Amino acid sequence: MTEASSPPERPLALVVLAAGKGTRMKSDLHKVLHPIAGRPMLMHLLASADALDPARKVVVVGAGREQLAAALGDSAELAVQDPQLGTGHAVQQAESALAGFAGDVLILYGDVPFVRTETMRAMLERLHEPDNPAVVVLAFEPEDALQYGRVIAENGVVTKMVEHKDASAEERACRLCNSGLMAVRGEELFALLGRVGNDNAQGEYYLTDIVNVANSDRRVCAVVVTDDPDEVAGINSRAELAEAEGRWQKKRRLQAMADGASLVAPETVWFSWDTVLGRDVTVEQNVVFGPGVTVAVGVVIHAFCHIEGARLESGVSVGPFARLRPGAVLEEKARVGNFVEVKNAVLHAGAKANHLTYLGDADVGAGANIGAGTITCNYDGYFKYRTVIGERAFIGSNSALIAPVKIGADAIVAAGSAVSRDVADGELRLVRAEQLVKPGWADRFHDAMKRKKAERK
Ligand code: UD1
Ligand code: CA
C-alpha cells in the first residue's frame, strides 16, 4: 500500500468564469453581483476560495466588465472574453494573465457561489494523488439530470465527458453530472485547451473536452463527487437566486442556534453574510439583519426589528418594531423600544429610548432617558448636525432637539420643548407657551352653545 502523500505546496490560481450573458436574470446588474445575504454571489465564492490562499485570481468577463472591475478593485485580475464561444474558450482568455504560472488552477463559475472550501481542497488533493490525473472534475448526482453535461466514469476515473445535446440515449441515462468546476495544472491547462475544437452540437469550445483530449493521450482524469447538490447549484434566474438565499438562510439559522442563540421562529429571521451573534442572544419573530451587525451576549431582540450596521453590546434590549440604521451603537444594557429609529448615534450604557423616537447623529449619555416622541432634528435640508445628551439627562416626551445642540448631564428638558440652544448640566429647560387658566370657561361655553342650537330648531 502506498502511503497517501500530501500534495506538494504548489501555488494556486483561480479562474472564475463570469462571461455568460445571464439573460435569464433580466437585469442591468451583472449576474454574479446579485447579492445573497447582502453580499454579491461572486464575493461568497471568492471568500470560500480565499481560504486556500490563492496566489492569483482571474475573473473572465464579457458584458458588464466595468461593474466587475468596480466590485473587485485590485482583489482580482480581469480577462475579457468577447465574443463568448464556450467555457473552454472562456478559460483560454486567462492564458496571458497566467503566462508562466507554475501551479494548480481551479476553474470556478461565478454563478455557482456556494462550493465549499473542503470540496475545492478535495479536488486539488485528488490532482496530486499517485495516478497523477491531468484533470479533476467535480461532479454531482442531481435528482433530475436535466441538461447537465454527463460524466462517464468508472471507479472515479473519467472515460468521457459529453454535453447533454451531444449525448446518446445511453449516455443521457447516466446520472453523474458535470458541475463545471475543474482542477488542472497550470503547466498543462492551456496546451490541453489549445487542442479543443468546436465540432459539436452547439459549435462551442467546451472546457469539458480537455478531459477527452487528455484521455486520448492515455492520461487519467479523475472525478470528485460531492454528496451535496446544493453546493454546485448554479444561479441563472431570480427564482434560483431566491432559492439560494433561502438555503443560505436556513443554514445560517441552524448555525446561529448551534452557537447558542435562541431563535423563536427561525424561518422568519434573516441574516446577512457578516452578522455576528453572541451567546444567549434571543431573537424573536420577523427580525432582519442587514450587513454590518454585531450582537453581544445576552441581547434580546424583540419581534419585527430591522437592524443594519449596528453594534449591540451585552444585555441590550431592542424592539419590538425598532429600526437600527448604520452607525447605531447601543452600549451595555441600553434599551431601544417600539417605533424607535436610531442612526449614527450612540446610546451609552443603560440609556433608554423606549417609544416613538428618532435619534440621528446623536450621542446619548449613560443612563439618560429619552421620552416618547423625542426627535433629534439633525438635518436642515443641507447639512447634518449632532445632538449631544449628557449622562442621566431626562428628555421629556415630544421634545424636539434642534441640532447642533448639547443637553448637559442630569438636565431635564420639559415635555413638548423645542430646544435650539444648549442646556447646562443640571438645568431645567422648558420651551413652551405660558399656560392660560380659565376656571369654568368651558362650562359657560357649552351652556351658551347648547342654548343657541336649541333656538335654531
Ligand atoms: C456547463 C458545462 C456542463 C455542466 C454545466 C453545469 C461545458 C461545455 N458545459 O454547461 O457540462 O453540466 O455547465 O452548469 O462546459 N461562460 C463563459 N463564457 C462562455 C460560456 C460560459 O464565461 O463562453 C460561463 C458562464 O458565465 C457560466 C459558466 O461559464 O458561469 C457555465 O456556462 P453555461 O452556459 O451555464 O454552461 P452550460 O452550457 O450550462
Ligand atoms: Ca448553466
Coordinates of C-alpha atoms and ligand atoms in Angstrom, one line a residue:
M1 CA 0.0 0.0 0.0
T2 CA 1.4 3.4 -0.9
E3 CA 1.1 6.0 1.8
A4 CA -1.1 8.9 0.8
S5 CA 1.4 11.7 0.2
S6 CA 0.2 15.2 1.0
P7 CA 0.1 17.4 -2.1
P8 CA 3.3 19.4 -2.5
E9 CA 2.9 23.1 -1.6
R10 CA 2.0 24.5 -5.0
P11 CA 0.8 27.9 -5.7
L12 CA -2.9 28.1 -6.7
A13 CA -4.6 30.2 -9.3
L14 CA -8.4 30.7 -9.6
V15 CA -10.1 31.2 -12.9
V16 CA -13.6 32.3 -12.3
L17 CA -15.9 32.2 -15.4
A18 CA -18.4 35.1 -15.5
A19 CA -18.7 36.0 -19.1
G20 CA -22.0 34.3 -19.7
K21 CA -24.8 36.7 -20.7
G22 CA -27.0 36.0 -17.7
T23 CA -30.0 36.7 -19.9
R24 CA -32.5 35.0 -17.6
M25 CA -31.9 37.4 -14.7
K26 CA -33.3 40.2 -16.9
S27 CA -31.1 42.6 -15.1
D28 CA -28.8 45.6 -15.7
L29 CA -26.7 44.3 -12.7
H30 CA -24.1 41.7 -13.7
K31 CA -25.5 38.3 -12.7
V32 CA -22.6 37.5 -10.3
L33 CA -23.1 40.7 -8.4
H34 CA -26.6 39.9 -7.4
P35 CA -26.5 39.6 -3.6
I36 CA -27.2 36.7 -1.4
A37 CA -27.4 37.5 2.3
G38 CA -26.3 41.1 1.4
R39 CA -23.2 40.1 -0.4
P40 CA -22.6 39.6 -4.2
M41 CA -22.6 36.0 -5.0
L42 CA -19.1 36.3 -6.6
M43 CA -17.8 37.5 -3.2
H44 CA -19.2 34.5 -1.5
L45 CA -17.3 32.3 -3.9
L46 CA -14.1 34.2 -3.6
A47 CA -14.3 34.2 0.1
S48 CA -14.5 30.4 0.2
A49 CA -11.6 30.1 -2.3
D50 CA -9.5 32.6 -0.4
A51 CA -9.3 30.1 2.4
L52 CA -7.0 28.2 0.0
D53 CA -4.7 31.2 -0.2
P54 CA -4.7 31.5 -4.0
A55 CA -1.7 33.4 -5.4
R56 CA -3.6 34.5 -8.5
K57 CA -7.3 35.2 -9.2
V58 CA -8.5 35.8 -12.7
V59 CA -12.2 36.6 -13.4
V60 CA -13.3 36.1 -17.1
V61 CA -15.9 38.7 -18.0
G62 CA -17.9 39.7 -21.1
A63 CA -20.6 42.3 -20.8
G64 CA -20.7 44.4 -17.6
R65 CA -16.9 44.3 -17.0
E66 CA -16.9 47.8 -15.6
Q67 CA -19.3 46.6 -12.9
L68 CA -17.0 43.8 -12.0
A69 CA -13.9 46.0 -12.1
A70 CA -15.6 48.3 -9.6
A71 CA -16.7 45.5 -7.4
L72 CA -13.4 43.6 -7.4
G73 CA -10.9 46.6 -7.2
D74 CA -7.5 45.1 -7.2
S75 CA -8.5 41.9 -5.4
A76 CA -8.6 40.0 -8.8
E77 CA -7.5 40.4 -12.4
L78 CA -10.0 40.6 -15.2
A79 CA -9.7 38.8 -18.5
V80 CA -12.2 39.7 -21.2
Q81 CA -14.0 37.2 -23.4
D82 CA -15.6 38.7 -26.4
P83 CA -17.4 37.1 -28.1
Q84 CA -18.3 34.2 -25.8
L85 CA -17.5 31.0 -27.7
G86 CA -17.9 28.5 -24.8
T87 CA -16.5 27.5 -21.5
G88 CA -13.2 26.3 -22.9
H89 CA -12.8 29.5 -24.9
A90 CA -13.6 31.4 -21.7
V91 CA -10.8 29.7 -19.8
Q92 CA -8.4 30.4 -22.7
Q93 CA -8.8 34.1 -22.1
A94 CA -6.9 33.7 -18.8
E95 CA -3.9 32.4 -20.6
S96 CA -2.0 35.7 -20.9
A97 CA -2.8 36.6 -17.3
L98 CA -1.4 33.2 -16.2
A99 CA 1.5 33.1 -18.6
G100 CA 4.4 31.3 -16.9
F101 CA 2.3 30.4 -13.9
A102 CA 3.6 27.2 -12.4
G103 CA 1.0 25.8 -10.0
D104 CA -2.5 24.4 -9.9
V105 CA -5.5 26.1 -11.5
L106 CA -9.0 25.8 -10.1
I107 CA -11.7 26.7 -12.5
L108 CA -14.9 28.0 -10.9
Y109 CA -18.1 29.5 -12.1
G110 CA -19.1 32.9 -10.8
D111 CA -22.8 31.9 -10.7
V112 CA -22.0 28.7 -8.7
P113 CA -21.2 30.6 -5.5
F114 CA -21.5 28.1 -2.7
V115 CA -18.9 25.5 -3.4
R116 CA -17.3 24.7 -0.1
T117 CA -13.6 25.2 0.6
E118 CA -13.3 21.5 1.6
T119 CA -14.7 20.5 -1.8
M120 CA -12.2 22.7 -3.6
R121 CA -9.4 21.3 -1.5
A122 CA -10.5 17.7 -2.2
M123 CA -10.2 18.5 -5.9
L124 CA -6.7 19.8 -5.6
E125 CA -5.7 16.9 -3.4
R126 CA -7.0 14.5 -5.9
L127 CA -4.9 16.2 -8.6
H128 CA -1.8 15.2 -6.7
E129 CA -2.6 11.5 -6.0
P130 CA -0.2 9.0 -7.3
D131 CA -2.1 8.2 -10.5
N132 CA -1.4 11.8 -11.5
P133 CA -4.6 12.9 -13.1
A134 CA -4.5 15.5 -15.8
V135 CA -7.9 16.9 -14.9
V136 CA -10.1 16.6 -11.8
V137 CA -13.8 17.2 -12.5
L138 CA -16.3 18.0 -9.8
A139 CA -19.5 16.1 -10.4
F140 CA -22.8 15.5 -8.6
E141 CA -25.8 13.4 -8.8
P142 CA -28.9 15.5 -9.1
E143 CA -32.4 14.1 -8.7
D144 CA -33.1 15.2 -12.2
A145 CA -30.1 15.3 -14.6
L146 CA -31.8 17.7 -16.9
Q147 CA -29.5 19.4 -19.4
Y148 CA -26.3 18.9 -17.5
G149 CA -23.2 17.6 -19.1
R150 CA -22.6 13.9 -18.2
V151 CA -19.5 12.5 -16.7
I152 CA -19.0 8.9 -17.8
A153 CA -16.8 7.4 -15.2
E154 CA -15.7 4.1 -13.7
N155 CA -14.2 3.8 -10.3
G156 CA -13.6 7.5 -10.1
V157 CA -11.8 7.7 -13.4
V158 CA -13.5 9.6 -16.2
T159 CA -13.7 7.9 -19.6
K160 CA -15.7 10.6 -21.4
M161 CA -17.3 14.0 -20.9
V162 CA -20.3 14.6 -23.0
E163 CA -22.7 17.5 -23.2
H164 CA -26.4 16.7 -23.0
K165 CA -27.0 18.0 -26.5
D166 CA -24.3 15.7 -27.9
A167 CA -25.1 12.7 -25.7
S168 CA -26.5 9.4 -26.8
A169 CA -29.6 8.0 -25.1
E170 CA -27.3 5.6 -23.2
E171 CA -25.1 8.5 -22.1
R172 CA -28.1 10.6 -21.1
A173 CA -29.2 7.7 -18.8
C174 CA -26.0 8.3 -16.8
R175 CA -26.8 10.3 -13.6
L176 CA -23.4 11.6 -12.8
C177 CA -23.4 15.2 -13.9
N178 CA -20.7 17.8 -14.5
S179 CA -20.8 20.7 -12.1
G180 CA -18.5 22.6 -14.5
L181 CA -15.7 23.0 -11.9
M182 CA -12.3 21.6 -12.6
A183 CA -8.7 21.4 -11.3
V184 CA -5.8 21.3 -13.7
R185 CA -2.1 22.0 -13.5
G186 CA -1.3 25.4 -14.9
E187 CA 1.6 23.9 -16.8
E188 CA -0.9 21.7 -18.8
L189 CA -4.1 23.6 -19.0
F190 CA -3.5 25.8 -22.0
A191 CA -1.9 23.1 -24.1
L192 CA -5.0 21.0 -23.5
L193 CA -7.3 23.8 -24.3
G194 CA -5.4 24.5 -27.5
R195 CA -6.4 21.1 -28.8
V196 CA -10.1 21.6 -28.1
G197 CA -12.3 22.1 -31.2
N198 CA -15.8 23.2 -31.6
D199 CA -17.3 20.5 -33.8
N200 CA -20.3 19.7 -31.6
A201 CA -24.0 20.4 -31.3
Q202 CA -23.5 23.9 -30.0
G203 CA -20.5 24.9 -32.1
E204 CA -18.7 25.9 -28.9
Y205 CA -15.3 25.3 -27.4
Y206 CA -16.2 23.1 -24.5
L207 CA -14.0 23.1 -21.4
T208 CA -15.1 19.6 -20.8
D209 CA -13.2 18.5 -23.9
I210 CA -9.9 18.9 -22.1
V211 CA -10.8 15.6 -20.4
N212 CA -11.4 13.9 -23.7
V213 CA -8.1 15.3 -25.1
A214 CA -6.2 14.1 -22.0
N215 CA -7.8 10.7 -22.3
S216 CA -6.6 10.5 -25.9
D217 CA -3.1 10.9 -24.5
R218 CA -3.9 7.9 -22.1
R219 CA -3.8 10.3 -19.2
V220 CA -6.0 9.6 -16.2
C221 CA -8.8 12.1 -15.5
A222 CA -10.5 11.8 -12.2
V223 CA -13.9 12.8 -10.8
V224 CA -14.6 14.0 -7.3
V225 CA -18.3 13.6 -6.5
T226 CA -20.0 16.0 -4.0
D227 CA -22.8 14.5 -2.0
D228 CA -24.4 17.9 -1.7
P229 CA -26.0 19.0 -5.0
D230 CA -26.8 22.4 -3.4
E231 CA -23.2 23.4 -3.3
V232 CA -22.9 23.2 -7.1
A233 CA -26.3 24.7 -7.8
G234 CA -26.0 27.4 -10.4
I235 CA -28.0 30.7 -10.3
N236 CA -29.5 31.7 -13.6
S237 CA -32.7 33.4 -12.7
R238 CA -34.3 35.5 -9.9
A239 CA -36.2 32.4 -8.7
E240 CA -32.9 30.4 -8.4
L241 CA -31.4 33.5 -6.6
A242 CA -34.3 33.4 -4.1
E243 CA -33.8 29.6 -3.6
A244 CA -30.1 30.1 -3.0
E245 CA -30.9 32.8 -0.5
G246 CA -33.4 30.5 1.2
R247 CA -30.9 27.7 1.5
W248 CA -28.2 30.1 2.8
Q249 CA -30.6 31.5 5.5
K250 CA -31.6 28.0 6.6
K251 CA -28.0 27.0 7.2
R252 CA -27.2 30.3 8.9
R253 CA -30.2 30.0 11.3
L254 CA -29.1 26.5 12.3
Q255 CA -25.6 27.8 12.8
A256 CA -26.9 30.6 15.0
M257 CA -28.8 28.2 17.2
A258 CA -25.9 25.8 17.3
D259 CA -23.7 28.7 18.5
G260 CA -26.1 29.4 21.4
A261 CA -28.7 31.9 20.1
S262 CA -32.4 31.3 20.6
L263 CA -34.5 32.0 17.5
V264 CA -38.2 31.8 18.5
A265 CA -39.3 31.4 14.9
P266 CA -36.1 30.7 12.9
E267 CA -37.7 30.7 9.5
T268 CA -38.6 34.4 10.0
V269 CA -35.2 35.7 10.9
W270 CA -33.0 36.9 8.1
F271 CA -29.2 37.2 8.5
S272 CA -26.5 38.9 6.5
W273 CA -23.3 37.2 5.5
D274 CA -21.4 39.0 8.2
T275 CA -23.9 39.0 11.1
V276 CA -22.1 38.3 14.4
L277 CA -24.2 36.9 17.3
G278 CA -23.0 36.2 20.8
R279 CA -24.3 33.5 23.1
D280 CA -27.6 33.7 24.8
V281 CA -29.0 36.1 22.4
T282 CA -32.7 35.9 21.8
V283 CA -34.2 36.9 18.5
E284 CA -37.9 36.9 18.3
Q285 CA -40.1 36.6 15.2
N286 CA -39.5 38.6 12.0
V287 CA -36.2 40.2 12.5
V288 CA -34.0 41.3 9.6
F289 CA -30.2 41.8 9.9
G290 CA -28.7 43.9 7.2
P291 CA -24.9 43.9 6.8
G292 CA -22.6 45.0 9.5
V293 CA -24.4 43.9 12.7
T294 CA -22.6 42.7 15.8
V295 CA -24.7 41.4 18.7
A296 CA -23.0 40.7 22.0
V297 CA -24.1 38.2 24.7
G298 CA -27.4 38.3 26.3
V299 CA -29.1 40.7 23.9
V300 CA -32.8 40.4 23.4
I301 CA -34.2 41.5 20.0
H302 CA -38.0 41.6 20.1
A303 CA -40.2 40.9 17.1
F304 CA -40.2 43.0 13.9
C305 CA -36.9 44.8 14.1
H306 CA -34.7 45.9 11.2
I307 CA -31.1 46.2 12.1
E308 CA -28.2 47.3 9.9
G309 CA -24.7 48.5 10.5
A310 CA -25.2 48.4 14.3
R311 CA -23.3 47.2 17.3
L312 CA -25.4 45.9 20.2
E313 CA -23.4 45.4 23.4
S314 CA -24.2 42.9 26.1
G315 CA -27.6 43.0 27.8
V316 CA -29.2 45.4 25.3
S317 CA -32.9 45.1 24.6
V318 CA -34.3 46.2 21.2
G319 CA -37.8 46.5 19.9
P320 CA -40.4 45.3 19.1
F321 CA -40.6 47.3 15.9
A322 CA -37.3 49.1 16.2
R323 CA -35.1 50.2 13.3
L324 CA -31.3 50.5 13.9
R325 CA -29.5 52.0 11.0
P326 CA -25.8 52.3 10.2
G327 CA -23.7 53.7 13.0
A328 CA -26.2 52.8 15.7
V329 CA -24.3 51.7 18.8
L330 CA -26.1 50.5 21.9
E331 CA -23.8 50.1 24.8
E332 CA -24.3 47.7 27.6
K333 CA -27.9 47.4 28.8
A334 CA -29.1 50.3 26.7
R335 CA -32.8 49.9 25.7
V336 CA -34.5 50.9 22.5
G337 CA -38.2 50.2 22.4
N338 CA -41.0 50.2 19.9
F339 CA -41.1 52.5 16.9
V340 CA -37.7 54.0 17.6
E341 CA -35.2 54.7 14.8
V342 CA -31.5 55.1 15.6
K343 CA -29.0 56.3 13.0
N344 CA -25.3 57.1 13.5
A345 CA -26.0 57.5 17.2
V346 CA -24.5 56.0 20.4
L347 CA -26.6 55.2 23.4
H348 CA -24.1 54.8 26.2
A349 CA -24.6 52.2 28.9
G350 CA -28.1 52.0 30.3
A351 CA -29.5 54.8 28.2
K352 CA -33.2 54.3 27.2
A353 CA -35.3 55.4 24.3
N354 CA -38.4 53.3 24.8
H355 CA -41.0 54.7 22.5
L356 CA -41.6 56.5 19.2
T357 CA -38.3 58.3 18.8
Y358 CA -35.8 59.4 16.2
L359 CA -32.2 59.6 17.3
G360 CA -29.9 60.6 14.4
D361 CA -26.3 61.9 14.6
A362 CA -26.5 61.8 18.4
D363 CA -24.6 60.9 21.5
V364 CA -26.8 59.9 24.4
G365 CA -25.1 59.8 27.8
A366 CA -25.1 56.8 30.1
G367 CA -28.4 56.4 32.0
A368 CA -30.2 59.1 30.0
N369 CA -33.9 58.7 29.5
I370 CA -35.4 59.8 26.2
G371 CA -39.1 60.3 26.5
A372 CA -41.7 59.1 24.0
G373 CA -41.8 61.1 20.8
T374 CA -38.5 62.8 21.1
I375 CA -36.9 63.8 17.8
T376 CA -33.4 64.9 17.1
C377 CA -33.8 67.4 14.3
N378 CA -30.5 66.7 12.7
Y379 CA -31.0 68.0 9.1
D380 CA -31.8 71.4 7.8
G381 CA -32.1 70.3 4.2
Y382 CA -28.4 70.9 3.5
F383 CA -26.2 69.6 6.4
K384 CA -26.5 67.2 9.3
Y385 CA -25.8 68.3 12.8
R386 CA -25.1 66.4 16.1
T387 CA -27.1 66.3 19.3
V388 CA -25.1 65.5 22.5
I389 CA -27.0 64.5 25.6
G390 CA -25.3 64.2 28.9
E391 CA -25.4 61.4 31.4
R392 CA -28.6 60.8 33.2
A393 CA -30.3 63.6 31.4
F394 CA -34.1 63.4 31.2
I395 CA -35.7 64.4 27.9
G396 CA -39.5 64.9 28.3
S397 CA -41.9 63.4 25.8
N398 CA -42.5 65.0 22.5
S399 CA -39.4 67.2 22.6
A400 CA -37.6 68.4 19.5
L401 CA -33.8 68.7 20.0
I402 CA -32.7 71.1 17.2
A403 CA -29.1 70.2 16.4
P404 CA -26.4 71.2 16.8
V405 CA -27.3 71.2 20.5
K406 CA -26.0 69.9 23.8
I407 CA -28.0 68.8 26.7
G408 CA -26.0 68.7 30.0
A409 CA -25.7 65.9 32.4
D410 CA -28.6 65.5 34.8
A411 CA -30.5 68.2 32.9
I412 CA -34.3 68.0 32.4
V413 CA -36.0 69.0 29.3
A414 CA -39.7 69.5 29.9
A415 CA -42.1 67.6 27.8
G416 CA -43.0 69.3 24.5
S417 CA -40.0 71.5 24.4
A418 CA -38.3 72.6 21.1
V419 CA -34.7 73.1 22.3
S420 CA -32.4 75.0 20.0
R421 CA -29.8 76.3 22.5
D422 CA -27.5 74.3 24.7
V423 CA -28.8 73.2 28.1
A424 CA -26.4 73.3 31.0
D425 CA -25.7 70.4 33.4
G426 CA -28.4 70.2 36.0
E427 CA -30.7 72.8 34.3
L428 CA -34.4 72.6 33.7
R429 CA -35.3 73.7 30.2
L430 CA -38.9 74.4 29.4
V431 CA -39.7 75.7 26.0
R432 CA -43.5 76.1 25.6
A433 CA -46.1 78.8 25.8
E434 CA -47.3 80.1 29.2
Q435 CA -50.5 78.3 30.2
L436 CA -53.7 80.2 30.2
V437 CA -56.0 79.1 33.1
K438 CA -59.7 80.0 32.9
P439 CA -61.8 78.2 35.5
G440 CA -65.4 77.5 34.5
W441 CA -64.9 78.8 30.9
A442 CA -65.7 75.6 29.2
D443 CA -68.9 75.1 31.2
R444 CA -70.1 78.5 30.3
F445 CA -69.2 77.9 26.6
H446 CA -71.1 74.6 26.5
D447 CA -74.2 76.2 28.1
A448 CA -74.2 79.1 25.6
M449 CA -73.7 76.9 22.6
K450 CA -76.4 74.4 23.6
R451 CA -78.9 77.3 24.1
K452 CA -78.1 78.6 20.6
K453 CA -78.6 75.3 19.0
A454 CA -82.0 74.8 20.7
E455 CA -83.2 78.2 19.5
R456 CA -82.4 77.3 15.8
K457 CA -84.6 74.1 15.8
Ligands
UD1_1 C1 -21.7 23.8 -18.5 C2 -20.9 22.6 -18.8 C3 -21.8 21.4 -18.4 C4 -22.2 21.5 -17.0 C5 -22.8 22.8 -16.7 C6 -23.1 23.0 -15.2 C7 -19.4 22.9 -20.7 C8 -19.3 22.7 -22.1 N1 -20.6 22.5 -20.2 O1 -22.8 23.8 -19.3 O2 -21.1 20.1 -18.7 O3 -23.1 20.4 -16.6 O4 -22.0 23.9 -17.1 O5 -23.8 24.1 -15.0 O6 -18.5 23.4 -20.0 N2 -19.3 31.0 -19.6 C9 -18.4 32.0 -20.0 N3 -18.1 32.1 -21.3 C10 -18.8 31.3 -22.3 C11 -19.7 30.4 -21.8 C12 -19.9 30.2 -20.5 O7 -17.8 32.7 -19.2 O8 -18.5 31.5 -23.5 C13 -19.5 30.9 -18.1 C14 -20.9 31.3 -17.7 O9 -20.9 32.6 -17.3 C15 -21.1 30.3 -16.5 C16 -20.3 29.1 -16.9 O10 -19.4 29.5 -17.8 O11 -20.6 30.9 -15.3 C17 -21.2 28.0 -17.5 O12 -21.8 28.5 -18.6 P1 -23.2 27.9 -19.0 O13 -23.6 28.5 -20.3 O14 -24.2 27.9 -17.9 O15 -22.8 26.3 -19.3 P2 -23.7 25.2 -19.7 O16 -23.8 25.1 -21.1 O17 -24.9 25.2 -18.8
CA2 CA -25.5 26.7 -16.7

